Amino acid sequence: MMGVPFTHLHVHTQYSLLDGASKPEELLRRAMELGMDSIAITDHGNMYGAVDLYQTAQKLSKEAEKQGKPGIRVIIGCEVYLTPGSRFDRIDKQPRYHLILLAENNEGYRNLSHLVSLGYIDGFYRKPRIDKDILRQYHEGIICLTACVQGEIPQAILSGNEERARAAVREYLDIFDKEHLFLEMQNHNLPEEARVNRGLHKLAAEFGLKLVVTNDLHYVRREDASAQDVLLCIQTNKTVTDPDRMKFNNDWYYCKSYEEMQELFPDDEEALRNTHAIAERCHVDFAFGKLLLPEFPIPEKYRGDADACVRDICTAEIPHRYGADLAALTDPAERQALQDKVEQRLGYELGIIRTMGYAAYFLIVWDFIRYCRSHKDGSGRPDPIPVGPGRGSAAGSIVAYLLHITNIDPLKYDLLFERFLNPERVSMPDIDTDFCYKRRGEVLDYVIRKYGPDHVSLIVTFGTLQARAAVRDAGRALGLPLAEVDRVAKAVPRTLGITLKDALASSRELQTLYETDEGVHHLIDIAKSVEGLPRNTGTHAAGVVIAPKPLIDLVPLQLDEGVQGEGISQDRMITTQYDKNQVEELGLLKMDFLGLRTLTVMADAVRFIKESTGETVDLDNIPLEDKAVSDMLCAGDTQGVFQLESAGMTRLVVRLAP
């Protein structure tokens, strides 16, 4: 079946935070229902949703292929904010023009990533802004549309200044060429749009440029307009009854069919078809699963052989880790059996690590943990940064133990290496490391110094509208009394990750309110329509990315100014615009640097004991069989005991009677 010759090229998804209401899978399914074989993503100023939409399109295309139906492709783009001056300017009331940029190929994706990143890193002033200097520098492989009525050329037309409009066209043509610059027309029943479209037709004829038609898509279906209206109210802290609030003029901003677009532009069939012609030119391929480890400086004698380096370090550490155990065995056969067991386990693990190509990963972790354990203060005295003994499946690795990445002997506790690395399941090793909360920043600062500030970043997170929050935010937007909204929100069960649909099925109180109270029914329906949408961005509490090249060449970035005061010498840190799962799927190395208050408390306790009694306590070698400790746990006295102080864990410990 032949698809329709139209592609939506101006599309805001849920990643246009509190503005777009289009959930990726719903949007793509709707476009496929309408016979479209492609759709763009052009969120405001960011690329948060590029990988999400791309992967969702891949999934839906595979499903469609099994059914003998056509799939769908995603065109990666962004609606950037363009300042007429310098992006470094901080001038109030300076215009911010809109501009649609679409990646034509992988070079275009890299350039778009640069532009979007620099909009945040250099140009952020209320919004991320680029200027024409960097547009000239990073324009290759990008197709430019002149955007909605907020674009520079439309604004010149609306001001009645035809020469200014011509000058703007000339400037864009100086950056792009006629094959990469398109004049964009829209029709949402706004009188300004009719004026702009007439002006664009004249400019197209004068400069020999092609026209395109777009719909400023902000939600999937027409009936979703109310959800998007509520999002705008949440964003601006207004209510739907406020006559002066920011709102759209009608409900035309949905995923329209080709036929609906033809009705709006009956005389512009070529401009309609140009959208599909552009889509046919745009092909960006993400290289998922290709490992991108940073360069680790291996001593010259190894000639770049990371496996040999790891093997030698581990072999040299066997006497330190197992010397006492071997010496304690008086029977030569038992001593030899332990020696053989250590060497066999080490050889087995090294073989898997070599096969999977992860030796450099172990060296990277070994290096920053060695830095922590050997850290000295300004006067050269030992000042180690407290590191946890080992978290998760990495404690099952003798290689990690011999490298002092963990302090847990996997042989003593009969731990499985395959829980950590399994040759039959290709996945990145994941060594989560706990650091003293107060000094986590020093570790991060060391990694930044070693690999370079442009190679290291934090990772974005998205705060979403969960069930209770969706009810409360929707209630405020609808202008409902706080007490009424609170009553409905509290009727939602406190179950982690519960949806409003599940809450209605499991809470008799909520179900009764929904069925008997028309106002509550409307509130919950609205809350359901915005539930799960991203509300804001944050920074992952532990995640750190270390890359082999400047991250700006690999993923879009933004700034996190909130890291100041954590012991980091950088005045600001960059953050990826893709979440932790996406950066890992793109092959980037993600480390979890966990700042643990318990380690800080333990380090302080050891210091206080030393200062008050002169006794040095070695936490790694205290006896694990202590009757006083067992009696304390059996009595349920777990307050302040890491991971045992919750009510559920306390009850379990008492029942176990350790």
XYZ file of C-alpha atoms in Angstrom:
658
model
C 0.000 0.000 0.000
C 1.362 3.362 -1.039
C 1.676 5.899 1.776
C 0.266 9.399 1.524
C 2.616 12.021 0.041
C 2.664 14.131 3.200
C 4.836 14.174 6.328
C 4.361 16.250 9.469
C 7.601 18.229 9.814
C 6.664 20.546 12.703
C 5.931 18.288 15.666
C 6.005 18.848 19.417
C 5.977 15.736 21.553
C 5.733 15.375 25.317
C 9.387 16.482 25.415
C 8.314 20.063 24.711
C 7.782 20.080 28.446
C 4.325 21.197 29.627
C 3.543 22.327 26.078
C 3.415 19.223 23.904
C 0.953 16.479 24.846
C 1.935 13.916 22.195
C 3.119 10.633 23.696
C 5.592 8.985 21.300
C 3.843 5.674 20.705
C 0.369 7.233 20.395
C 1.708 9.810 17.950
C 3.472 7.266 15.763
C 0.532 4.873 15.741
C -1.773 7.695 14.679
C 0.565 8.765 11.882
C 0.672 5.156 10.647
C -3.136 4.930 10.800
C -3.240 7.989 8.542
C -1.008 6.260 5.984
C 2.127 8.275 6.737
C 5.514 6.582 6.449
C 7.484 9.234 8.340
C 7.147 11.997 10.905
C 9.524 14.569 12.393
C 10.260 15.458 15.993
C 10.941 19.176 16.504
C 10.591 19.930 20.185
C 11.236 23.389 21.562
C 14.973 23.961 21.955
C 15.860 20.368 22.885
C 16.412 16.855 21.564
C 15.225 14.963 24.657
C 12.890 12.727 22.689
C 15.009 11.891 19.621
C 16.148 8.425 20.717
C 12.806 7.606 22.359
C 10.846 8.375 19.190
C 13.435 6.654 16.968
C 13.362 3.442 19.011
C 9.584 3.488 19.287
C 9.368 3.829 15.496
C 11.719 0.858 15.101
C 9.542 -1.233 17.417
C 6.299 -0.309 15.650
C 7.872 -0.862 12.227
C 8.915 -4.390 13.216
C 5.369 -5.086 14.408
C 3.950 -3.717 11.149
C 6.407 -5.737 9.063
C 5.190 -8.973 10.671
C 1.662 -8.023 9.619
C 2.761 -7.152 6.082
C 2.170 -3.442 6.668
C 4.487 -0.466 6.095
C 6.431 0.919 9.033
C 7.377 4.477 9.947
C 10.584 6.508 10.117
C 11.469 9.432 12.362
C 13.128 12.618 11.122
C 15.310 14.048 13.880
C 14.904 17.780 14.288
C 14.387 20.677 16.657
C 12.540 23.971 16.748
C 15.411 26.140 17.931
C 15.270 29.620 19.393
C 17.327 32.052 17.318
C 18.495 35.373 18.685
C 19.119 38.177 16.163
C 22.214 39.251 18.089
C 24.829 37.151 19.844
C 23.882 34.092 21.870
C 26.086 35.497 24.634
C 23.894 38.613 24.980
C 21.602 38.831 28.003
C 19.180 41.515 26.883
C 15.593 41.704 28.100
C 12.849 41.870 25.477
C 15.228 40.846 22.696
C 13.297 38.778 20.117
C 13.637 34.997 20.081
C 12.767 33.745 16.631
C 11.687 30.164 15.980
C 13.432 28.067 13.336
C 12.870 24.433 12.318
C 16.062 22.423 11.728
C 15.928 18.840 10.406
C 18.882 16.426 10.274
C 19.302 15.209 6.707
C 21.981 12.659 7.595
C 24.351 11.668 10.405
C 26.511 14.732 9.819
C 23.377 16.836 10.143
C 22.495 15.042 13.380
C 25.943 15.818 14.812
C 25.643 19.452 13.753
C 22.124 19.719 15.149
C 23.403 18.220 18.393
C 26.117 20.903 18.486
C 23.621 23.702 17.869
C 21.142 22.504 20.488
C 23.934 21.917 23.021
C 25.498 25.339 22.492
C 22.048 26.880 22.837
C 22.100 25.671 26.424
C 25.814 25.914 27.212
C 26.470 29.382 25.716
C 23.103 30.902 24.920
C 20.708 30.058 27.722
C 18.753 33.123 28.824
C 15.257 32.045 29.847
C 15.408 29.743 26.799
C 18.293 27.988 25.014
C 19.264 30.288 22.114
C 21.537 29.949 19.119
C 22.756 32.690 16.805
C 23.648 32.854 13.144
C 27.374 32.576 13.824
C 27.038 28.992 15.042
C 24.282 28.304 12.517
C 26.850 29.079 9.814
C 29.410 26.878 11.529
C 27.122 23.852 11.975
C 24.697 24.004 9.040
C 25.984 21.101 6.940
C 23.542 18.223 6.594
C 20.645 20.279 7.958
C 17.407 21.254 6.224
C 15.900 24.526 7.443
C 12.229 25.516 7.531
C 11.334 29.101 8.377
C 8.920 28.044 11.174
C 5.606 29.413 12.400
C 4.542 33.063 12.702
C 7.262 33.431 15.360
C 9.977 32.874 12.760
C 12.225 35.739 11.661
C 10.896 35.933 8.089
C 7.201 35.689 9.136
C 7.784 38.396 11.730
C 9.292 40.680 9.087
C 6.269 40.071 6.850
C 3.870 40.846 9.698
C 5.724 44.080 10.457
C 5.094 45.180 6.864
C 8.825 45.482 6.217
C 9.286 43.661 2.917
C 12.928 44.657 2.576
C 13.690 43.230 6.003
C 12.006 39.991 4.953
C 14.099 39.891 1.760
C 17.270 40.604 3.728
C 16.449 37.732 6.086
C 15.910 35.369 3.151
C 19.259 36.405 1.675
C 20.968 35.785 5.002
C 19.463 32.299 5.344
C 20.425 31.538 1.746
C 23.958 32.616 2.591
C 23.970 29.971 5.340
C 21.995 27.254 3.561
C 21.237 26.903 -0.138
C 18.034 26.584 -2.143
C 17.965 22.823 -1.611
C 18.171 23.199 2.162
C 15.965 26.227 2.816
C 12.169 25.983 2.643
C 9.543 28.627 3.347
C 7.036 27.204 5.819
C 3.301 27.909 5.677
C 0.741 27.109 8.376
C -3.018 27.511 8.763
C -4.588 27.390 12.213
C -7.259 29.937 11.327
C -5.118 32.826 12.523
C -5.411 36.035 10.459
C -1.646 36.569 10.814
C -0.980 33.251 9.096
C -2.925 34.283 5.988
C -0.785 37.433 5.711
C 2.417 35.475 6.247
C 1.461 32.850 3.666
C 0.804 35.484 1.018
C 4.172 37.048 1.758
C 5.923 33.674 1.625
C 4.432 32.966 -1.784
C 5.892 36.243 -3.066
C 9.316 35.520 -1.578
C 9.297 31.996 -3.001
C 8.651 33.361 -6.481
C 11.259 36.111 -6.115
C 14.064 33.884 -4.791
C 13.181 30.623 -6.494
C 12.554 28.853 -3.179
C 10.245 25.946 -2.428
C 7.306 26.147 -0.058
C 6.246 23.571 2.512
C 3.058 23.193 4.526
C 3.098 22.170 8.180
C 0.727 21.894 11.097
C 2.064 23.068 14.455
C 1.361 19.669 15.981
C 1.147 19.666 19.808
C -1.171 16.722 20.492
C -2.273 13.557 18.728
C -6.024 13.881 18.298
C -8.368 16.835 18.241
C -9.970 15.786 21.520
C -6.539 16.007 23.229
C -6.634 19.815 22.997
C -8.012 20.089 26.546
C -5.075 18.073 27.922
C -2.610 20.367 26.179
C -4.509 23.398 27.489
C -4.122 22.091 31.032
C -0.397 21.540 30.450
C -0.017 25.193 29.489
C -1.823 26.177 32.691
C 0.488 23.971 34.760
C 3.489 25.513 33.008
C 2.363 29.109 33.577
C 0.697 28.516 36.973
C -2.645 29.756 35.652
C -6.162 28.353 35.577
C -8.262 27.580 32.517
C -10.679 30.334 33.554
C -8.014 33.053 33.422
C -8.833 35.154 30.315
C -5.298 36.570 30.091
C -3.402 33.287 30.206
C -1.316 31.779 27.412
C -3.535 29.551 25.291
C -3.977 28.352 21.736
C -6.692 29.940 19.625
C -8.453 26.662 18.748
C -8.127 22.871 18.647
C -6.453 22.574 15.241
C -2.965 21.662 16.533
C -3.298 17.891 16.197
C -1.968 15.176 13.892
C -4.068 16.003 10.830
C -4.553 13.718 7.885
C -3.256 14.461 4.421
C -6.837 15.131 3.339
C -7.372 17.637 6.147
C -4.174 19.426 5.170
C -5.354 19.502 1.551
C -8.572 21.204 2.656
C -6.548 23.880 4.432
C -4.228 24.386 1.459
C -6.264 23.546 -1.673
C -3.952 25.549 -3.938
C -0.640 24.320 -2.495
C -0.394 20.650 -3.450
C 3.270 21.001 -4.349
C 4.023 22.484 -0.923
C 2.185 19.564 0.686
C 4.191 17.026 -1.311
C 7.446 18.836 -0.593
C 7.116 17.676 3.021
C 7.366 14.068 1.903
C 10.206 14.869 -0.483
C 12.121 16.347 2.461
C 11.343 13.285 4.576
C 12.705 11.039 1.830
C 16.012 12.890 2.055
C 16.351 12.549 5.824
C 18.079 9.427 7.115
C 19.787 9.359 10.508
C 21.016 6.046 11.873
C 21.814 5.572 15.557
C 24.545 2.996 16.217
C 23.014 1.129 19.148
C 25.128 -1.413 20.995
C 28.540 -0.229 19.764
C 30.778 0.220 22.797
C 32.420 3.656 23.107
C 34.957 3.313 25.925
C 37.221 6.240 26.772
C 40.942 5.919 26.125
C 42.751 4.632 29.216
C 46.512 5.331 29.318
C 48.064 1.834 29.454
C 51.837 1.575 30.207
C 53.900 1.370 27.019
C 55.246 -2.111 27.782
C 51.741 -3.518 27.126
C 51.536 -1.949 23.654
C 47.870 -1.166 24.144
C 46.956 -4.642 25.456
C 44.508 -3.844 28.263
C 43.913 -7.542 28.951
C 47.582 -8.151 29.695
C 47.635 -5.114 31.965
C 44.636 -6.350 33.972
C 46.119 -9.856 34.183
C 49.430 -8.579 35.576
C 47.798 -6.317 38.173
C 45.539 -9.154 39.343
C 48.361 -11.698 39.488
C 50.532 -9.323 41.506
C 47.685 -8.816 43.996
C 47.083 -12.521 44.733
C 49.679 -12.580 47.580
C 48.127 -9.441 49.123
C 44.556 -10.711 48.940
C 45.096 -14.411 49.650
C 48.531 -14.552 51.302
C 47.155 -14.717 54.854
C 44.620 -17.402 53.924
C 47.286 -19.474 52.197
C 49.716 -19.088 55.102
C 47.024 -20.176 57.566
C 46.690 -23.544 55.831
C 49.223 -25.996 57.278
C 48.275 -28.834 54.934
C 50.243 -28.377 51.652
C 47.441 -30.040 49.687
C 44.851 -27.623 51.053
C 47.184 -24.698 50.387
C 47.715 -25.839 46.798
C 43.958 -26.410 46.355
C 43.228 -22.806 47.374
C 46.024 -21.520 45.126
C 44.619 -23.527 42.209
C 41.084 -22.336 42.952
C 42.195 -18.683 42.887
C 44.181 -19.087 39.683
C 41.462 -21.081 37.930
C 38.769 -18.555 38.845
C 41.016 -15.689 37.770
C 41.795 -17.363 34.443
C 38.126 -18.089 33.820
C 37.063 -14.491 34.482
C 39.923 -12.984 32.480
C 38.978 -15.177 29.525
C 35.399 -13.910 29.546
C 36.533 -10.314 30.008
C 38.913 -10.666 27.053
C 36.222 -12.238 24.860
C 33.747 -9.497 25.677
C 36.326 -6.691 25.307
C 35.846 -5.167 28.755
C 39.412 -5.029 30.137
C 39.664 -1.266 29.625
C 36.429 -0.841 31.584
C 37.994 -2.567 34.600
C 41.092 -0.379 34.342
C 38.989 2.788 34.295
C 37.167 1.752 37.485
C 40.393 0.473 39.096
C 42.025 3.831 38.435
C 39.505 6.100 40.126
C 39.024 3.755 43.084
C 42.814 3.541 43.519
C 42.821 7.344 43.535
C 40.265 7.317 46.362
C 42.068 4.736 48.478
C 45.489 6.401 48.039
C 44.331 10.022 48.311
C 46.525 12.404 50.309
C 45.717 15.819 51.713
C 47.532 19.052 50.850
C 50.391 18.280 53.231
C 50.941 14.793 51.830
C 49.337 12.890 54.705
C 47.032 9.937 53.909
C 43.461 11.162 53.459
C 41.600 8.328 51.726
C 38.144 8.944 50.313
C 35.835 6.305 51.835
C 34.695 3.754 49.232
C 32.054 1.103 49.762
C 33.141 -2.557 49.989
C 31.096 -3.573 46.936
C 27.537 -3.232 45.711
C 25.498 -5.587 43.575
C 26.708 -8.339 41.268
C 30.248 -6.934 40.874
C 31.052 -8.461 44.277
C 30.972 -11.838 42.499
C 34.121 -11.044 40.502
C 37.594 -12.103 41.672
C 39.054 -9.671 39.127
C 37.190 -6.812 40.832
C 38.427 -8.116 44.202
C 42.067 -8.341 43.113
C 41.868 -4.877 41.549
C 40.542 -3.562 44.895
C 37.412 -2.390 43.135
C 35.519 -4.438 45.733
C 36.561 -5.720 49.135
C 34.382 -8.831 49.023
C 36.099 -12.172 48.432
C 33.810 -14.034 45.999
C 35.460 -17.384 46.809
C 34.898 -17.052 50.538
C 31.216 -16.247 50.074
C 30.687 -18.529 47.056
C 29.465 -15.684 44.813
C 28.711 -16.178 41.118
C 30.664 -14.279 38.479
C 27.926 -14.997 35.919
C 25.540 -12.730 37.818
C 27.945 -9.939 36.908
C 29.189 -10.905 33.444
C 27.630 -13.622 31.348
C 29.116 -14.457 27.931
C 25.692 -15.600 26.763
C 24.137 -12.228 27.572
C 26.021 -9.374 25.958
C 25.653 -6.329 28.194
C 27.953 -3.744 29.674
C 29.376 -4.598 33.095
C 27.775 -2.440 35.740
C 29.917 -1.610 38.757
C 28.033 0.711 41.064
C 30.405 2.371 43.503
C 29.545 3.962 46.836
C 31.545 6.987 47.954
C 31.447 9.129 51.053
C 28.603 11.573 50.443
C 30.689 14.591 51.404
C 33.533 13.657 49.056
C 31.783 12.256 45.979
C 32.534 15.534 44.222
C 36.288 14.978 44.655
C 36.027 11.686 42.771
C 34.023 13.296 39.994
C 36.552 16.124 39.870
C 39.382 13.594 39.451
C 37.593 11.898 36.542
C 37.001 15.292 34.902
C 40.695 16.176 35.229
C 41.803 12.813 33.840
C 39.509 12.581 30.821
C 38.711 16.261 30.224
C 35.642 18.329 31.107
C 34.238 17.927 27.592
C 34.448 14.115 27.873
C 32.564 13.777 31.182
C 28.955 14.626 31.933
C 26.086 13.982 34.262
C 22.831 12.437 33.004
C 19.393 13.993 32.656
C 16.313 12.606 34.374
C 12.667 13.439 33.764
C 10.189 14.074 36.513
C 6.828 12.784 35.295
C 3.250 13.476 36.291
C 2.450 10.397 38.368
C -1.103 9.607 39.440
C -1.399 11.792 42.547
C 0.658 14.634 41.067
C -1.448 14.539 37.888
C -4.628 14.925 39.973
C -3.204 17.808 41.995
C -1.748 19.675 38.980
C -4.895 19.145 36.910
C -7.032 20.319 39.844
C -5.029 23.527 40.190
C -5.241 24.163 36.444
C -9.010 23.653 36.506
C -9.302 26.088 39.402
C -10.957 23.547 41.712
C -10.991 24.050 45.493
C -7.846 22.694 47.132
C -9.785 20.609 49.668
C -11.733 18.849 46.897
C -8.607 18.100 44.870
C -6.825 16.890 47.998
C -9.688 14.504 48.786
C -9.445 12.954 45.311
C -5.636 12.740 45.375
C -5.639 11.031 48.771
C -8.067 8.426 47.453
C -5.347 7.233 45.063
C -3.589 4.277 46.765
C 0.040 4.835 47.778
C 1.299 2.046 45.538
C 4.572 2.687 43.745
C 4.001 3.413 40.046
C 0.213 3.044 40.240
C -1.751 4.579 37.370
C -5.116 6.286 37.670
C -6.650 3.452 35.677
C -5.380 0.928 38.229
C -6.333 3.236 41.084
C -9.933 3.359 39.877
C -9.975 -0.430 39.749
C -8.496 -0.908 43.212
C -9.905 1.987 45.270
C -13.627 1.753 46.006
C -13.586 5.325 47.380
C -12.030 6.733 44.200
C -14.342 4.718 41.980
C -17.420 5.977 43.870
C -16.275 9.585 43.604
C -15.619 9.114 39.889
C -19.039 7.588 39.213
C -21.157 9.887 41.379
C -19.493 13.298 41.173
C -19.418 14.959 37.745
C -16.663 17.365 38.784
C -14.454 14.555 40.061
C -15.167 12.579 36.881
C -13.923 15.478 34.751
C -10.896 16.047 37.020
C -9.786 12.414 36.809
C -10.322 12.291 33.035
C -8.145 15.366 32.595
C -5.559 13.984 35.042
C -5.468 10.707 33.087
C -4.801 12.603 29.862
C -1.663 14.274 31.287
C -0.561 11.374 33.491
C 2.898 10.049 32.657
C 3.974 13.157 30.732
C 7.344 14.680 31.668
C 6.933 17.703 33.914
C 10.527 18.811 34.419
C 14.126 17.743 34.012
C 16.579 16.901 36.760
C 19.985 15.303 37.124
C 20.555 11.631 37.865
C 21.694 11.237 41.466
C 24.641 9.001 40.592
C 25.057 8.596 36.820
C 28.220 9.857 35.133
C 29.141 9.427 31.453
C 32.789 9.185 30.342
C 33.315 9.348 26.575
C 36.242 8.710 24.191
C 35.680 12.009 22.384
C 33.962 15.299 23.235
C 30.411 14.402 24.227
C 29.006 17.227 22.131
C 30.022 15.142 19.079
C 27.938 12.214 20.334
C 24.827 13.440 22.138
C 23.015 16.726 22.771
C 23.941 18.377 26.063
C 22.704 20.977 28.498
C 23.969 22.618 31.671
C 23.553 21.642 35.298
C 24.430 24.541 37.558
C 23.269 22.623 40.640
C 26.514 20.723 41.236
C 28.278 23.656 42.848
C 29.203 23.046 46.464
C 29.808 19.288 45.951
C 33.578 19.647 45.952
C 33.808 19.943 42.180
C 36.233 22.544 40.860
C 34.200 23.046 37.668
C 31.892 26.057 37.991
C 29.242 24.180 36.016
C 28.682 20.665 34.680
C 27.255 19.457 31.409
C 24.412 16.947 31.375
C 23.261 14.684 28.568
C 19.820 15.316 27.072
C 19.300 11.547 26.812
C 18.467 9.494 29.892
C 20.645 6.767 31.413
C 19.128 3.922 29.395
C 19.530 5.776 26.123
C 23.169 6.788 26.689
C 23.994 3.155 27.483
C 22.176 1.927 24.366
C 24.230 4.387 22.332
C 27.331 2.638 23.683
C 28.503 5.330 26.077
C 30.127 4.333 29.358
C 27.823 5.100 32.272
C 29.175 4.878 35.795
C 27.161 5.182 38.975
C 29.002 7.320 41.535
C 26.721 6.938 44.545
C 27.158 9.440 47.348
C 26.273 7.435 50.458
C 25.628 9.194 53.759
C 26.214 5.940 55.650
C 29.835 5.866 54.455
C 30.228 9.436 55.669
C 28.785 8.509 59.073
C 31.075 5.461 59.321
C 34.148 7.494 58.349
C 33.252 10.136 60.930
C 32.780 7.428 63.575
C 36.200 5.923 62.841
C 37.746 9.388 63.102
C 35.965 10.149 66.382
C 37.143 6.817 67.851
C 40.708 7.584 66.813
C 40.561 11.084 68.290
C 38.982 9.997 71.584
C 40.690 6.634 72.241
C 43.717 6.521 69.964
C 42.436 3.226 68.527
C 42.438 2.732 64.741
C 39.438 0.776 63.485
C 39.770 -1.067 60.172
C 36.191 -1.427 58.922
C 37.226 -3.956 56.259
C 38.596 -6.356 58.836
C 36.266 -6.196 61.832
C 34.848 -9.590 62.893
C 31.522 -10.440 61.280
C 30.443 -12.750 64.130
C 29.695 -10.485 67.079
C 27.106 -11.560 69.667
C 26.337 -8.000 70.739
C 25.514 -7.045 67.173
C 23.350 -10.156 66.684
C 21.466 -9.449 69.925
C 20.861 -5.857 68.799
C 19.441 -6.986 65.455
C 17.330 -9.750 67.010
C 15.805 -7.144 69.306
C 14.797 -5.069 66.285
C 17.133 -2.239 67.288
C 17.924 -1.304 63.673
C 17.553 2.463 63.778
C 20.448 3.917 61.785
C 21.573 0.534 60.421
C 22.026 0.863 56.670
C 19.325 -0.934 54.675
C 17.786 -2.538 57.765
C 16.011 0.385 59.397
C 12.729 0.317 57.462
C 9.746 -1.225 59.234
C 9.573 -4.156 56.793
C 13.272 -4.998 57.049
C 13.188 -4.697 60.854
C 10.347 -7.223 61.045
C 12.220 -9.560 58.692
C 15.459 -9.361 60.723
C 13.608 -10.144 63.954
C 11.982 -13.178 62.313
C 15.324 -14.380 60.905
C 16.989 -14.001 64.348
C 20.567 -13.793 62.995
